[in-house]
Short mmCIF file of C-alpha atoms and ligand atoms in Angstrom, two decimals:
data_model
loop_
_atom_site.label_atom_id
_atom_site.label_comp_id
_atom_site.label_asym_id
_atom_site.label_seq_id
_atom_site.Cartn_x
_atom_site.Cartn_y
_atom_site.Cartn_z
CA MET A 1 109.21 74.64 64.65
CA ARG A 2 111.11 72.33 62.35
CA VAL A 3 111.39 68.55 62.19
CA THR A 4 113.86 66.59 60.06
CA VAL A 5 112.31 63.35 58.84
CA TYR A 6 114.63 60.52 57.83
CA SER A 7 113.84 57.43 55.73
CA CYS A 8 110.79 59.28 54.39
CA ARG A 9 109.19 57.03 51.79
CA PRO A 10 108.19 58.99 48.70
CA PHE A 11 105.41 56.60 47.68
CA ASP A 12 103.30 56.48 50.83
CA GLU A 13 104.65 58.86 53.51
CA LYS A 14 105.75 62.05 51.74
CA ASP A 15 102.29 63.41 50.85
CA LEU A 16 100.98 62.55 54.30
CA PHE A 17 103.90 64.32 55.99
CA GLU A 18 103.39 67.40 53.84
CA LYS A 19 99.64 67.50 54.53
CA LEU A 20 100.00 66.97 58.30
CA GLY A 21 103.02 69.29 58.54
CA ARG A 22 100.84 72.09 57.10
CA GLU A 23 97.98 71.16 59.43
CA PHE A 24 100.19 71.20 62.57
CA GLY A 25 102.24 74.24 61.51
CA ILE A 26 105.51 72.26 61.37
CA GLU A 27 108.24 73.00 58.84
CA LEU A 28 109.60 69.69 57.54
CA ILE A 29 112.91 68.61 56.03
CA LEU A 30 112.12 65.30 54.31
CA CYS A 31 115.10 63.05 53.65
CA PRO A 32 114.55 59.71 51.86
CA ASP A 33 117.70 58.18 53.41
CA ALA A 34 118.29 56.69 56.82
CA PRO A 35 120.10 58.98 59.26
CA ASP A 36 123.88 58.82 59.19
CA GLU A 37 126.84 61.02 60.06
CA LYS A 38 126.81 62.60 56.58
CA ASN A 39 123.15 63.61 56.37
CA ALA A 40 122.89 64.48 60.07
CA SER A 41 123.58 68.10 59.15
CA LEU A 42 120.03 68.23 57.71
CA ALA A 43 118.90 68.30 61.33
CA LYS A 44 120.75 71.55 62.08
CA GLY A 45 118.04 73.91 63.30
CA SER A 46 115.55 71.09 64.02
CA GLU A 47 114.81 70.27 67.63
CA CYS A 48 113.30 66.95 66.58
CA ILE A 49 114.19 64.14 64.22
CA ASP A 50 111.74 61.51 63.01
CA ILE A 51 113.26 58.14 62.04
CA LEU A 52 112.43 54.55 61.12
CA THR A 53 114.20 51.35 62.23
CA SER A 54 117.77 52.44 61.47
CA GLN A 55 120.41 51.89 64.13
CA MET A 56 120.92 54.93 66.34
CA THR A 57 124.23 54.25 68.04
CA ALA A 58 125.70 56.37 70.81
CA GLY A 59 128.08 57.92 68.25
CA LEU A 60 125.31 58.88 65.83
CA LEU A 61 123.08 60.21 68.60
CA LYS A 62 125.96 62.43 69.73
CA VAL A 63 126.29 63.87 66.22
CA PHE A 64 122.60 64.81 66.28
CA ALA A 65 122.80 66.17 69.83
CA ASP A 66 125.75 68.34 68.73
CA TYR A 67 123.52 69.76 65.96
CA GLY A 68 121.01 70.81 68.62
CA VAL A 69 118.53 67.92 68.33
CA LYS A 70 116.67 67.26 71.58
CA TYR A 71 113.99 64.76 70.60
CA VAL A 72 114.16 61.54 68.56
CA THR A 73 110.92 59.91 67.53
CA THR A 74 110.71 56.58 65.73
CA ARG A 75 107.76 55.75 63.47
CA THR A 76 107.64 52.27 64.98
CA ILE A 77 106.45 50.56 68.13
CA GLY A 78 109.77 48.89 68.95
CA TYR A 79 112.68 51.21 69.79
CA ASP A 80 115.48 48.75 70.45
CA HIS A 81 117.33 50.22 67.45
CA ILE A 82 117.99 53.34 69.54
CA ASP A 83 120.69 53.31 72.22
CA ILE A 84 118.35 54.54 74.95
CA LYS A 85 121.06 54.77 77.61
CA ALA A 86 123.25 56.92 75.38
CA ALA A 87 120.24 59.08 74.45
CA LYS A 88 119.54 59.70 78.11
CA GLU A 89 123.15 60.61 78.82
CA LEU A 90 123.05 63.05 75.90
CA GLY A 91 119.82 64.62 77.21
CA LEU A 92 117.79 63.39 74.24
CA THR A 93 114.14 62.50 74.70
CA VAL A 94 113.09 59.37 72.79
CA ALA A 95 109.55 58.62 71.64
CA ASN A 96 107.80 55.94 69.62
CA ALA A 97 104.56 55.93 67.65
CA PRO A 98 102.46 52.89 68.49
CA TYR A 99 99.74 52.01 66.04
CA GLY A 100 96.78 49.70 66.51
CA PRO A 101 97.63 46.02 67.03
CA CYS A 102 95.19 44.63 64.45
CA GLY A 103 97.47 44.81 61.39
CA VAL A 104 100.30 42.86 63.06
CA ALA A 105 97.82 40.44 64.63
CA ASP A 106 96.16 39.74 61.24
CA TYR A 107 99.57 39.14 59.73
CA THR A 108 100.59 36.82 62.57
CA VAL A 109 97.47 34.71 62.07
CA MET A 110 98.18 34.62 58.33
CA LEU A 111 101.79 33.46 58.87
CA LEU A 112 100.61 30.90 61.42
CA LEU A 113 98.02 29.48 59.01
CA MET A 114 100.52 29.53 56.15
CA THR A 115 103.00 27.62 58.29
CA ILE A 116 100.65 24.90 59.55
CA ARG A 117 99.17 24.47 56.04
CA ARG A 118 102.60 24.45 54.31
CA MET A 119 101.49 27.29 52.07
CA LYS A 120 105.00 28.16 50.86
CA ARG A 121 105.33 24.72 49.26
CA ILE A 122 101.76 24.78 47.94
CA LEU A 123 102.32 28.12 46.20
CA GLU A 124 105.69 27.05 44.81
CA ARG A 125 104.07 24.01 43.23
CA THR A 126 101.01 25.84 41.92
CA ASN A 127 103.26 28.46 40.34
CA ILE A 128 105.04 25.84 38.23
CA GLN A 129 101.90 23.82 37.49
CA ASP A 130 103.00 20.97 39.74
CA TYR A 131 99.57 19.97 41.03
CA THR A 132 100.68 16.98 43.12
CA ILE A 133 99.83 16.80 46.82
CA LYS A 134 102.44 14.47 48.33
CA GLY A 135 104.36 16.16 51.17
CA ILE A 136 102.08 19.16 51.58
CA GLN A 137 99.51 17.82 54.00
CA GLY A 138 98.61 20.40 56.63
CA ARG A 139 97.44 20.37 60.23
CA GLU A 140 94.20 21.76 61.71
CA LEU A 141 94.19 24.46 64.37
CA LYS A 142 91.48 22.71 66.37
CA ASP A 143 94.02 19.93 67.07
CA LEU A 144 96.82 22.24 68.15
CA THR A 145 97.98 24.08 71.25
CA VAL A 146 99.12 27.57 70.35
CA GLY A 147 101.43 29.36 72.79
CA ILE A 148 101.60 33.15 72.81
CA ILE A 149 104.69 34.69 74.40
CA GLY A 150 103.98 38.31 75.31
CA THR A 151 100.37 39.23 75.99
CA GLY A 152 100.59 42.96 75.37
CA ARG A 153 98.53 44.74 72.75
CA ILE A 154 99.48 42.50 69.82
CA GLY A 155 99.65 39.21 71.71
CA ARG A 156 96.20 39.82 73.24
CA THR A 157 94.73 40.63 69.82
CA VAL A 158 96.24 37.44 68.35
CA LEU A 159 94.69 35.48 71.24
CA LYS A 160 91.29 37.02 70.52
CA ASP A 161 91.61 36.33 66.80
CA LEU A 162 92.65 32.72 67.40
CA SER A 163 89.84 32.07 69.89
CA GLY A 164 87.49 31.48 66.97
CA PHE A 165 89.61 28.68 65.52
CA GLY A 166 89.04 26.17 68.31
CA CYS A 167 92.70 25.68 69.21
CA ARG A 168 93.90 25.40 72.80
CA LEU A 169 95.53 28.66 73.82
CA ILE A 170 98.29 29.09 76.39
CA ALA A 171 100.34 32.17 77.18
CA TYR A 172 103.43 33.44 78.93
CA ASP A 173 104.27 36.99 80.00
CA LEU A 174 106.28 38.56 82.79
CA TYR A 175 103.01 40.22 83.86
CA GLU A 176 99.81 38.24 83.53
CA SER A 177 96.78 40.07 82.13
CA ALA A 178 93.44 39.73 83.93
CA GLU A 179 91.66 40.19 80.60
CA VAL A 180 93.55 37.25 79.10
CA LYS A 181 92.85 35.04 82.10
CA GLU A 182 89.15 35.90 82.06
CA SER A 183 88.99 34.87 78.40
CA GLY A 184 89.96 31.34 79.46
CA VAL A 185 93.55 31.40 78.25
CA LEU A 186 95.90 29.59 80.60
CA TYR A 187 99.16 31.26 81.65
CA VAL A 188 101.99 28.75 81.90
CA THR A 189 105.69 28.88 82.77
CA LEU A 190 108.18 29.02 79.91
CA GLU A 191 109.12 25.39 80.63
CA GLU A 192 105.46 24.38 80.22
CA MET A 193 105.19 26.52 77.09
CA TRP A 194 108.08 24.61 75.48
CA ARG A 195 106.58 21.30 76.62
CA GLN A 196 102.98 21.89 75.52
CA ALA A 197 102.86 24.19 72.49
CA ASP A 198 102.57 22.91 68.92
CA VAL A 199 102.92 26.46 67.65
CA ILE A 200 104.76 29.27 69.45
CA SER A 201 104.22 32.88 68.48
CA LEU A 202 106.43 35.67 69.82
CA HIS A 203 105.05 39.09 70.81
CA THR A 204 107.50 40.64 73.26
CA PRO A 205 109.88 43.51 72.75
CA LEU A 206 113.55 42.57 72.50
CA THR A 207 115.38 43.15 75.78
CA SER A 208 118.75 42.08 77.16
CA GLU A 209 116.90 39.41 79.19
CA ASN A 210 115.03 37.75 76.35
CA ARG A 211 117.60 37.98 73.55
CA HIS A 212 117.85 34.45 72.06
CA MET A 213 115.06 33.16 74.30
CA ILE A 214 114.57 30.56 71.56
CA ASN A 215 117.95 28.82 71.56
CA GLU A 216 119.48 25.36 71.35
CA LYS A 217 118.52 24.51 74.92
CA THR A 218 114.93 25.77 74.77
CA ILE A 219 114.37 24.19 71.34
CA SER A 220 115.47 20.84 72.78
CA GLN A 221 112.65 21.13 75.36
CA MET A 222 109.98 21.78 72.71
CA LYS A 223 107.60 19.30 71.12
CA ASP A 224 108.82 17.48 68.03
CA GLY A 225 107.59 19.28 64.93
CA VAL A 226 106.94 22.55 66.80
CA MET A 227 106.27 25.56 64.58
CA ILE A 228 107.57 29.01 65.42
CA ILE A 229 106.08 32.32 64.35
CA ASN A 230 108.00 35.54 64.90
CA THR A 231 106.49 38.92 64.09
CA ALA A 232 108.23 40.60 67.05
CA ARG A 233 112.03 40.94 66.81
CA GLY A 234 114.56 38.71 65.05
CA ALA A 235 117.04 38.45 67.91
CA LEU A 236 114.47 36.76 70.16
CA ILE A 237 115.56 33.67 68.23
CA ASP A 238 119.12 32.38 67.89
CA SER A 239 119.16 31.88 64.09
CA GLN A 240 121.88 29.23 64.23
CA ALA A 241 119.83 27.17 66.68
CA LEU A 242 116.70 27.64 64.56
CA ILE A 243 118.55 26.42 61.46
CA ALA A 244 119.86 23.39 63.35
CA GLY A 245 116.33 22.69 64.64
CA ILE A 246 114.86 22.81 61.13
CA GLU A 247 117.67 20.64 59.73
CA SER A 248 117.16 17.99 62.41
CA GLY A 249 113.38 18.05 61.92
CA LYS A 250 112.80 19.05 65.55
CA ILE A 251 111.20 22.24 64.26
CA GLY A 252 108.45 21.55 61.74
CA GLY A 253 108.20 25.01 60.25
CA ALA A 254 108.56 28.71 60.87
CA GLY A 255 106.98 31.95 59.79
CA LEU A 256 109.44 34.81 60.23
CA ASP A 257 108.55 38.40 59.57
CA VAL A 258 111.72 39.44 61.38
CA VAL A 259 115.23 37.96 61.48
CA GLU A 260 118.48 38.73 63.25
CA ASN A 261 120.62 41.41 61.59
CA GLU A 262 117.91 42.60 59.23
CA PHE A 263 119.15 46.19 59.48
CA GLU A 264 120.51 47.55 56.20
CA LEU A 265 118.75 44.75 54.29
CA TYR A 266 115.07 45.18 54.87
CA TYR A 267 113.38 47.98 52.96
CA TYR A 268 116.28 48.25 50.49
CA ASP A 269 116.55 46.80 46.99
CA ARG A 270 119.53 44.48 47.48
CA LYS A 271 118.76 42.00 44.69
CA SER A 272 122.11 42.41 42.93
CA ASP A 273 124.16 42.35 46.12
CA ILE A 274 126.02 39.60 47.92
CA LEU A 275 124.46 39.81 51.36
CA ASN A 276 126.30 39.33 54.63
CA ASN A 277 123.50 37.46 56.35
CA ARG A 278 124.06 33.73 55.80
CA GLU A 279 121.37 32.76 58.30
CA LEU A 280 118.74 34.67 56.34
CA ALA A 281 119.84 32.97 53.10
CA ILE A 282 119.62 29.53 54.69
CA LEU A 283 116.29 30.16 56.40
CA ARG A 284 114.77 31.58 53.21
CA GLY A 285 115.83 28.48 51.34
CA PHE A 286 114.01 25.98 53.58
CA PRO A 287 110.72 24.80 52.08
CA ASN A 288 109.00 24.98 55.47
CA VAL A 289 110.14 28.47 56.45
CA THR A 290 108.23 31.51 55.23
CA VAL A 291 110.26 34.70 55.46
CA SER A 292 108.90 38.18 54.89
CA HIS A 293 110.77 41.44 55.24
CA HIS A 294 109.28 43.00 58.39
CA MET A 295 105.97 43.71 56.75
CA ALA A 296 103.45 42.89 59.48
CA PHE A 297 102.90 46.55 60.38
CA TYR A 298 102.40 47.72 56.81
CA THR A 299 98.80 48.75 56.37
CA ASP A 300 97.08 52.01 55.38
CA ASP A 301 95.91 52.57 58.96
CA CYS A 302 99.38 52.04 60.42
CA VAL A 303 101.21 54.41 58.06
CA GLU A 304 98.76 57.22 58.71
CA THR A 305 98.94 56.69 62.48
CA VAL A 306 102.74 56.68 62.74
CA VAL A 307 103.19 59.74 60.55
CA ARG A 308 100.52 61.68 62.45
CA ASP A 309 101.50 60.65 65.98
CA SER A 310 105.24 61.04 65.45
CA LEU A 311 104.67 64.64 64.29
CA LEU A 312 102.17 65.37 67.05
CA GLY A 313 104.72 64.05 69.60
CA CYS A 314 107.29 66.54 68.23
CA LYS A 315 104.74 69.35 68.52
CA TYR A 316 103.83 68.44 72.12
CA PHE A 317 107.51 68.18 73.05
CA VAL A 318 108.41 71.58 71.62
CA GLU A 319 105.30 73.18 73.17
CA GLY A 320 106.13 71.58 76.55
CA LYS A 321 102.83 69.67 76.62
CA GLU A 322 102.27 66.21 78.03
CA ASN A 323 103.43 63.72 75.41
CA PRO A 324 101.98 60.19 75.55
CA TRP A 325 104.61 58.79 73.18
CA GLU A 326 107.77 59.52 75.19
CA VAL A 327 109.56 56.32 76.18
CA GLN A 328 112.32 57.98 78.24
P1 NAI B 1 103.32 45.64 74.25
O1 NAI B 1 104.30 46.49 74.97
O2 NAI B 1 101.89 46.03 74.26
O3 NAI B 1 103.43 44.15 74.80
C1 NAI B 1 104.63 43.50 75.03
C2 NAI B 1 104.38 42.45 76.10
O4 NAI B 1 105.59 41.71 76.23
C3 NAI B 1 104.04 43.02 77.47
O5 NAI B 1 102.88 42.41 77.98
C4 NAI B 1 105.28 42.71 78.32
O6 NAI B 1 104.99 42.45 79.68
C5 NAI B 1 105.78 41.46 77.62
N1 NAI B 1 107.19 41.18 77.86
C6 NAI B 1 108.22 42.04 77.87
N2 NAI B 1 109.37 41.37 78.09
C7 NAI B 1 109.04 40.08 78.21
C8 NAI B 1 109.78 38.90 78.47
N3 NAI B 1 111.10 38.93 78.63
N4 NAI B 1 109.11 37.74 78.55
C9 NAI B 1 107.77 37.70 78.39
N5 NAI B 1 107.02 38.77 78.16
C10 NAI B 1 107.64 39.95 78.08
O7 NAI B 1 103.89 45.53 72.76
P2 NAI B 1 103.08 45.20 71.43
O8 NAI B 1 102.50 46.42 70.86
O9 NAI B 1 102.19 44.04 71.69
O10 NAI B 1 104.28 44.75 70.46
C11 NAI B 1 105.05 43.59 70.72
C12 NAI B 1 106.29 43.62 69.85
O11 NAI B 1 105.91 43.39 68.49
C13 NAI B 1 107.01 44.97 69.78
O12 NAI B 1 107.84 45.21 70.86
C14 NAI B 1 107.78 44.85 68.50
O13 NAI B 1 109.04 44.25 68.79
C15 NAI B 1 106.94 43.91 67.66
N6 NAI B 1 106.34 44.54 66.49
C16 NAI B 1 106.61 44.07 65.23
C17 NAI B 1 106.02 44.61 64.11
C18 NAI B 1 106.24 44.10 62.73
O14 NAI B 1 105.96 44.81 61.74
N7 NAI B 1 106.69 42.87 62.57
C19 NAI B 1 105.15 45.78 64.24
C20 NAI B 1 104.88 46.16 65.59
C21 NAI B 1 105.48 45.58 66.67
#
């Protein structure tokens, strides 16, 4: 069997793919670029393609289906970059490769602490030997109510991690978890979440229902000085509304590992380019907003897991075995 791997990073994925490909008896075509209509021909003769977070539109999926591809696996947890409906219509099976929640949870706690302690401004000053302290006073977690939206694998791990800090923890999810309730965390409505939380951290997938769940109206219902952490998906937040909230002082800070329209920017060296994402430029420029380029997942454990499980999923699919990673 043969798998065509797109966006294969030479510095951390290539050797792993080659080693595991040999181990699983899979012939691999490793392409460093994201899939597009030009390089789609590399998938001719492969039943499976293995991708990262590049946009898989209906048009592009059709090109792959026409080359005989039957299975698309993404080396990510989220799969909103794939047009699932179109994939289904084309008879393509889609799979993801979930990795353990600890790496993203660690990163979330780091961004949260950086945000409440104004670490961006502290580091900027230290770097230029400005050792003054005016304007960089922080807040203590024990005095804050932290609201977690989405109590799946990552949200639950963040709740566990934060339980040692002495903050009050509240949560919202479409489906309440017994484990979370037993730990003493209180589920609240979204209205109560906006009203009570000093810090809000997002951990849901992006769906058509929750796109821009943080918007002008919901921000207006939040506490003054609220801080927002997003390690889930950029489009959960309306960037324009976030910018307005920061400018008015309603929002006291943000830690954003993801932003709207990050595709084609993140993971590329674009330092000499004029970018077409004004919101990102504005958000990055605020002293109380820490932006990172979708890095929360990036640990040694995660890379090994996604490479291994994405390939194993291809193997199970081709061999007709039960495949735990299929999402449709
Ligand atoms: P999960 O599937 O275990 O949990 C998601 C939770 O969100 C579920 O409990 C679900 O009921 C809830 N949910 C879904 N729609 C909702 C809505 N409209 N309102 C409230 N709750 C809703 O997912 P997991 O593993 O915890 O990941 C969460 C998200 O984190 C992923 O979907 C992905 O977008 C993001 N992520 C980001 C990474 C990064 O590097 N920044 C890495 C990995 C995941």
